[in-house]
Amino acid sequence: MAKQFKTNALRMLDRAKIDYEIKEYEYDENHLSGHHIVDKVDLEANQIFKTLVLQDNNKQYLVCCIPVLEEIDLKKLAKLAGRKNVEMIHQKDLLSVTGYIRGGCSPVGMKKKFPTFIDESILNVDHVAFSAGKRGYQMVVETKSIILYLDATLGNVIR
């Protein structure tokens, strides 16, 4: 598929010479759930990861990527990150913190580089999809390349 647009995430991957494929899908503002993406994109659910932005007890931000149909375990993430506790940031703060909106948040190309944690189940797939930085678009990348690029810490962070 031709790359018809460029988000910050895609520009960053281009600069790093990381190959990617774009999967476009129709979305609805009222249905931004993982189930909707799985239904619309030709990928297995365990290949699609969502990006969550959290803050710790010191108001320091961190990013966590988990399989799109799973739920995060905040206690497991806090332990992995070496923090006392963590909580999701308010949706209204997502754009100002990351430069992305809900349903289009990518772990690549945020306004600042935050510590990134990814559920270890990512190692079960050769290629993984994340939001490409815009609703309706997933970028599929080689798993090992994106883990290295993000300098991500892997661990069990889902319920």
PDB file of C-alpha atoms in Angstrom:
ATOM      1  CA  MET A   1       0.000   0.000   0.000  1.00  0.00           C
ATOM      2  CA  ALA A   2       1.321   3.453  -0.846  1.00  0.00           C
ATOM      3  CA  LYS A   3       2.110   5.674   2.095  1.00  0.00           C
ATOM      4  CA  GLN A   4      -0.460   8.409   1.470  1.00  0.00           C
ATOM      5  CA  PHE A   5       0.179  10.457   4.594  1.00  0.00           C
ATOM      6  CA  LYS A   6       2.880  10.961   7.190  1.00  0.00           C
ATOM      7  CA  THR A   7       2.355  11.217  10.903  1.00  0.00           C
ATOM      8  CA  ASN A   8       5.140  12.050  13.308  1.00  0.00           C
ATOM      9  CA  ALA A   9       5.344   8.337  14.155  1.00  0.00           C
ATOM     10  CA  LEU A  10       5.881   7.389  10.513  1.00  0.00           C
ATOM     11  CA  ARG A  11       8.437  10.157   9.951  1.00  0.00           C
ATOM     12  CA  MET A  12      10.389   8.883  12.969  1.00  0.00           C
ATOM     13  CA  LEU A  13      10.347   5.303  11.630  1.00  0.00           C
ATOM     14  CA  ASP A  14      11.492   6.560   8.228  1.00  0.00           C
ATOM     15  CA  ARG A  15      14.385   8.436   9.849  1.00  0.00           C
ATOM     16  CA  ALA A  16      15.377   5.311  11.793  1.00  0.00           C
ATOM     17  CA  LYS A  17      15.112   3.232   8.592  1.00  0.00           C
ATOM     18  CA  ILE A  18      12.545   0.913  10.171  1.00  0.00           C
ATOM     19  CA  ASP A  19      10.254  -0.723   7.620  1.00  0.00           C
ATOM     20  CA  TYR A  20       6.529  -0.621   8.232  1.00  0.00           C
ATOM     21  CA  GLU A  21       3.265  -1.431   6.540  1.00  0.00           C
ATOM     22  CA  ILE A  22       0.114   0.640   6.990  1.00  0.00           C
ATOM     23  CA  LYS A  23      -3.249  -0.986   7.688  1.00  0.00           C
ATOM     24  CA  GLU A  24      -6.097   1.444   7.150  1.00  0.00           C
ATOM     25  CA  TYR A  25      -9.535   0.847   8.644  1.00  0.00           C
ATOM     26  CA  GLU A  26     -12.802   2.681   9.094  1.00  0.00           C
ATOM     27  CA  TYR A  27     -13.402   3.957  12.586  1.00  0.00           C
ATOM     28  CA  ASP A  28     -16.264   5.606  14.406  1.00  0.00           C
ATOM     29  CA  GLU A  29     -15.698   8.264  17.090  1.00  0.00           C
ATOM     30  CA  ASN A  30     -18.073   6.315  19.334  1.00  0.00           C
ATOM     31  CA  HIS A  31     -16.382   2.946  18.767  1.00  0.00           C
ATOM     32  CA  LEU A  32     -12.659   3.246  19.414  1.00  0.00           C
ATOM     33  CA  SER A  33     -12.439  -0.089  21.191  1.00  0.00           C
ATOM     34  CA  GLY A  34      -9.893  -2.793  20.507  1.00  0.00           C
ATOM     35  CA  HIS A  35     -12.645  -5.129  19.355  1.00  0.00           C
ATOM     36  CA  HIS A  36     -13.490  -2.702  16.559  1.00  0.00           C
ATOM     37  CA  ILE A  37      -9.878  -2.606  15.348  1.00  0.00           C
ATOM     38  CA  VAL A  38      -9.591  -6.414  15.440  1.00  0.00           C
ATOM     39  CA  ASP A  39     -12.782  -6.676  13.380  1.00  0.00           C
ATOM     40  CA  LYS A  40     -11.539  -4.175  10.787  1.00  0.00           C
ATOM     41  CA  VAL A  41      -7.831  -5.017  10.392  1.00  0.00           C
ATOM     42  CA  ASP A  42      -6.503  -8.223   8.861  1.00  0.00           C
ATOM     43  CA  LEU A  43      -4.410  -9.141  11.911  1.00  0.00           C
ATOM     44  CA  GLU A  44      -4.818 -11.392  14.916  1.00  0.00           C
ATOM     45  CA  ALA A  45      -5.717  -9.676  18.195  1.00  0.00           C
ATOM     46  CA  ASN A  46      -2.397 -10.684  19.783  1.00  0.00           C
ATOM     47  CA  GLN A  47      -0.549  -8.758  17.028  1.00  0.00           C
ATOM     48  CA  ILE A  48      -2.268  -5.432  17.754  1.00  0.00           C
ATOM     49  CA  PHE A  49      -1.072  -3.389  20.731  1.00  0.00           C
ATOM     50  CA  LYS A  50      -2.637  -0.309  22.266  1.00  0.00           C
ATOM     51  CA  THR A  51      -0.635   2.522  23.765  1.00  0.00           C
ATOM     52  CA  LEU A  52      -1.496   3.765  27.243  1.00  0.00           C
ATOM     53  CA  VAL A  53      -0.035   6.820  28.943  1.00  0.00           C
ATOM     54  CA  LEU A  54       0.276   6.873  32.704  1.00  0.00           C
ATOM     55  CA  GLN A  55       1.882   8.863  35.486  1.00  0.00           C
ATOM     56  CA  ASP A  56       3.489   7.772  38.705  1.00  0.00           C
ATOM     57  CA  ASN A  57       3.155   9.121  42.236  1.00  0.00           C
ATOM     58  CA  ASN A  58       5.734  11.833  41.367  1.00  0.00           C
ATOM     59  CA  LYS A  59       3.710  12.943  38.310  1.00  0.00           C
ATOM     60  CA  GLN A  60       6.331  11.475  35.960  1.00  0.00           C
ATOM     61  CA  TYR A  61       4.888  10.086  32.717  1.00  0.00           C
ATOM     62  CA  LEU A  62       5.429   6.617  31.328  1.00  0.00           C
ATOM     63  CA  VAL A  63       4.066   4.677  28.364  1.00  0.00           C
ATOM     64  CA  CYS A  64       2.792   1.114  28.355  1.00  0.00           C
ATOM     65  CA  CYS A  65       1.799  -0.988  25.344  1.00  0.00           C
ATOM     66  CA  ILE A  66      -0.415  -4.033  25.799  1.00  0.00           C
ATOM     67  CA  PRO A  67      -2.422  -6.335  23.517  1.00  0.00           C
ATOM     68  CA  VAL A  68      -5.469  -4.446  22.308  1.00  0.00           C
ATOM     69  CA  LEU A  69      -8.047  -6.739  23.970  1.00  0.00           C
ATOM     70  CA  GLU A  70      -6.261  -6.997  27.317  1.00  0.00           C
ATOM     71  CA  GLU A  71      -6.431  -4.868  30.467  1.00  0.00           C
ATOM     72  CA  ILE A  72      -3.427  -3.365  32.167  1.00  0.00           C
ATOM     73  CA  ASP A  73      -2.510  -4.406  35.704  1.00  0.00           C
ATOM     74  CA  LEU A  74      -1.373  -1.155  37.319  1.00  0.00           C
ATOM     75  CA  LYS A  75       0.353  -2.907  40.214  1.00  0.00           C
ATOM     76  CA  LYS A  76       2.396  -5.117  37.879  1.00  0.00           C
ATOM     77  CA  LEU A  77       3.392  -2.089  35.786  1.00  0.00           C
ATOM     78  CA  ALA A  78       4.366  -0.075  38.864  1.00  0.00           C
ATOM     79  CA  LYS A  79       6.544  -2.932  40.088  1.00  0.00           C
ATOM     80  CA  LEU A  80       8.182  -3.393  36.661  1.00  0.00           C
ATOM     81  CA  ALA A  81       8.800   0.359  36.405  1.00  0.00           C
ATOM     82  CA  GLY A  82      10.152   0.592  39.945  1.00  0.00           C
ATOM     83  CA  ARG A  83       7.454   3.083  40.945  1.00  0.00           C
ATOM     84  CA  LYS A  84       5.326   3.223  44.082  1.00  0.00           C
ATOM     85  CA  ASN A  85       2.158   3.372  41.998  1.00  0.00           C
ATOM     86  CA  VAL A  86       0.922   4.409  38.558  1.00  0.00           C
ATOM     87  CA  GLU A  87      -2.377   5.615  37.155  1.00  0.00           C
ATOM     88  CA  MET A  88      -3.752   6.429  33.741  1.00  0.00           C
ATOM     89  CA  ILE A  89      -3.583  10.100  32.794  1.00  0.00           C
ATOM     90  CA  HIS A  90      -6.847  11.904  32.124  1.00  0.00           C
ATOM     91  CA  GLN A  91      -7.999  11.662  28.523  1.00  0.00           C
ATOM     92  CA  LYS A  92      -8.166  15.462  28.331  1.00  0.00           C
ATOM     93  CA  ASP A  93      -4.406  15.606  29.005  1.00  0.00           C
ATOM     94  CA  LEU A  94      -3.396  13.089  26.332  1.00  0.00           C
ATOM     95  CA  LEU A  95      -2.946  15.589  23.481  1.00  0.00           C
ATOM     96  CA  SER A  96      -0.919  18.090  25.507  1.00  0.00           C
ATOM     97  CA  VAL A  97       1.355  15.372  26.931  1.00  0.00           C
ATOM     98  CA  THR A  98       1.880  13.227  23.821  1.00  0.00           C
ATOM     99  CA  GLY A  99       0.735  15.181  20.772  1.00  0.00           C
ATOM    100  CA  TYR A 100      -1.774  12.404  20.037  1.00  0.00           C
ATOM    101  CA  ILE A 101      -5.493  11.925  20.619  1.00  0.00           C
ATOM    102  CA  ARG A 102      -7.355   8.912  22.002  1.00  0.00           C
ATOM    103  CA  GLY A 103      -7.558   6.190  19.370  1.00  0.00           C
ATOM    104  CA  GLY A 104      -4.497   7.563  17.577  1.00  0.00           C
ATOM    105  CA  CYS A 105      -1.812   7.425  20.258  1.00  0.00           C
ATOM    106  CA  SER A 106       1.409   5.794  19.107  1.00  0.00           C
ATOM    107  CA  PRO A 107       4.416   4.890  21.252  1.00  0.00           C
ATOM    108  CA  VAL A 108       6.561   6.396  18.469  1.00  0.00           C
ATOM    109  CA  GLY A 109       6.844  10.140  17.954  1.00  0.00           C
ATOM    110  CA  MET A 110       5.402  11.555  21.155  1.00  0.00           C
ATOM    111  CA  LYS A 111       6.322  15.126  22.102  1.00  0.00           C
ATOM    112  CA  LYS A 112       8.903  13.761  24.540  1.00  0.00           C
ATOM    113  CA  LYS A 113      10.522  10.363  24.998  1.00  0.00           C
ATOM    114  CA  PHE A 114       9.007   8.653  28.024  1.00  0.00           C
ATOM    115  CA  PRO A 115      10.081   5.380  29.632  1.00  0.00           C
ATOM    116  CA  THR A 116       8.239   2.689  27.673  1.00  0.00           C
ATOM    117  CA  PHE A 117       7.073  -0.689  28.932  1.00  0.00           C
ATOM    118  CA  ILE A 118       5.581  -3.408  26.743  1.00  0.00           C
ATOM    119  CA  ASP A 119       3.820  -6.573  27.774  1.00  0.00           C
ATOM    120  CA  GLU A 120       6.121  -9.529  27.219  1.00  0.00           C
ATOM    121  CA  SER A 121       3.507 -11.273  25.058  1.00  0.00           C
ATOM    122  CA  ILE A 122       4.860  -9.118  22.219  1.00  0.00           C
ATOM    123  CA  LEU A 123       7.632 -11.719  21.899  1.00  0.00           C
ATOM    124  CA  ASN A 124       5.017 -14.223  20.660  1.00  0.00           C
ATOM    125  CA  VAL A 125       4.692 -12.422  17.305  1.00  0.00           C
ATOM    126  CA  ASP A 126       7.217 -11.508  14.600  1.00  0.00           C
ATOM    127  CA  HIS A 127       5.361  -8.362  13.550  1.00  0.00           C
ATOM    128  CA  VAL A 128       3.229  -6.093  15.694  1.00  0.00           C
ATOM    129  CA  ALA A 129       0.781  -3.274  14.997  1.00  0.00           C
ATOM    130  CA  PHE A 130       0.537   0.015  16.865  1.00  0.00           C
ATOM    131  CA  SER A 131      -1.436   3.121  16.058  1.00  0.00           C
ATOM    132  CA  ALA A 132       0.326   5.035  13.311  1.00  0.00           C
ATOM    133  CA  GLY A 133      -0.477   8.279  15.127  1.00  0.00           C
ATOM    134  CA  LYS A 134      -3.847   8.860  13.498  1.00  0.00           C
ATOM    135  CA  ARG A 135      -7.217   7.227  14.031  1.00  0.00           C
ATOM    136  CA  GLY A 136      -7.976   4.624  11.399  1.00  0.00           C
ATOM    137  CA  TYR A 137      -4.353   3.687  10.740  1.00  0.00           C
ATOM    138  CA  GLN A 138      -2.170   0.952  12.212  1.00  0.00           C
ATOM    139  CA  MET A 139       1.536   0.615  11.471  1.00  0.00           C
ATOM    140  CA  VAL A 140       2.864  -2.931  11.355  1.00  0.00           C
ATOM    141  CA  VAL A 141       6.541  -3.255  12.265  1.00  0.00           C
ATOM    142  CA  GLU A 142       9.005  -6.006  13.040  1.00  0.00           C
ATOM    143  CA  THR A 143       8.734  -6.768  16.743  1.00  0.00           C
ATOM    144  CA  LYS A 144      12.443  -6.802  17.577  1.00  0.00           C
ATOM    145  CA  SER A 145      13.074  -3.553  15.682  1.00  0.00           C
ATOM    146  CA  ILE A 146      10.385  -1.612  17.518  1.00  0.00           C
ATOM    147  CA  ILE A 147      11.424  -2.932  20.943  1.00  0.00           C
ATOM    148  CA  LEU A 148      14.984  -1.742  20.293  1.00  0.00           C
ATOM    149  CA  TYR A 149      13.858   1.567  18.809  1.00  0.00           C
ATOM    150  CA  LEU A 150      11.640   2.344  21.807  1.00  0.00           C
ATOM    151  CA  ASP A 151      14.302   1.105  24.248  1.00  0.00           C
ATOM    152  CA  ALA A 152      11.360  -0.652  25.875  1.00  0.00           C
ATOM    153  CA  THR A 153      11.354  -2.740  29.015  1.00  0.00           C
ATOM    154  CA  LEU A 154       9.376  -5.972  28.686  1.00  0.00           C
ATOM    155  CA  GLY A 155       7.408  -7.677  31.436  1.00  0.00           C
ATOM    156  CA  ASN A 156       4.057  -9.112  32.439  1.00  0.00           C
ATOM    157  CA  VAL A 157       1.785  -6.072  32.824  1.00  0.00           C
ATOM    158  CA  ILE A 158      -1.650  -7.450  31.931  1.00  0.00           C
ATOM    159  CA  ARG A 159      -4.347  -8.955  34.134  1.00  0.00           C
TER     160      ARG A 159
END
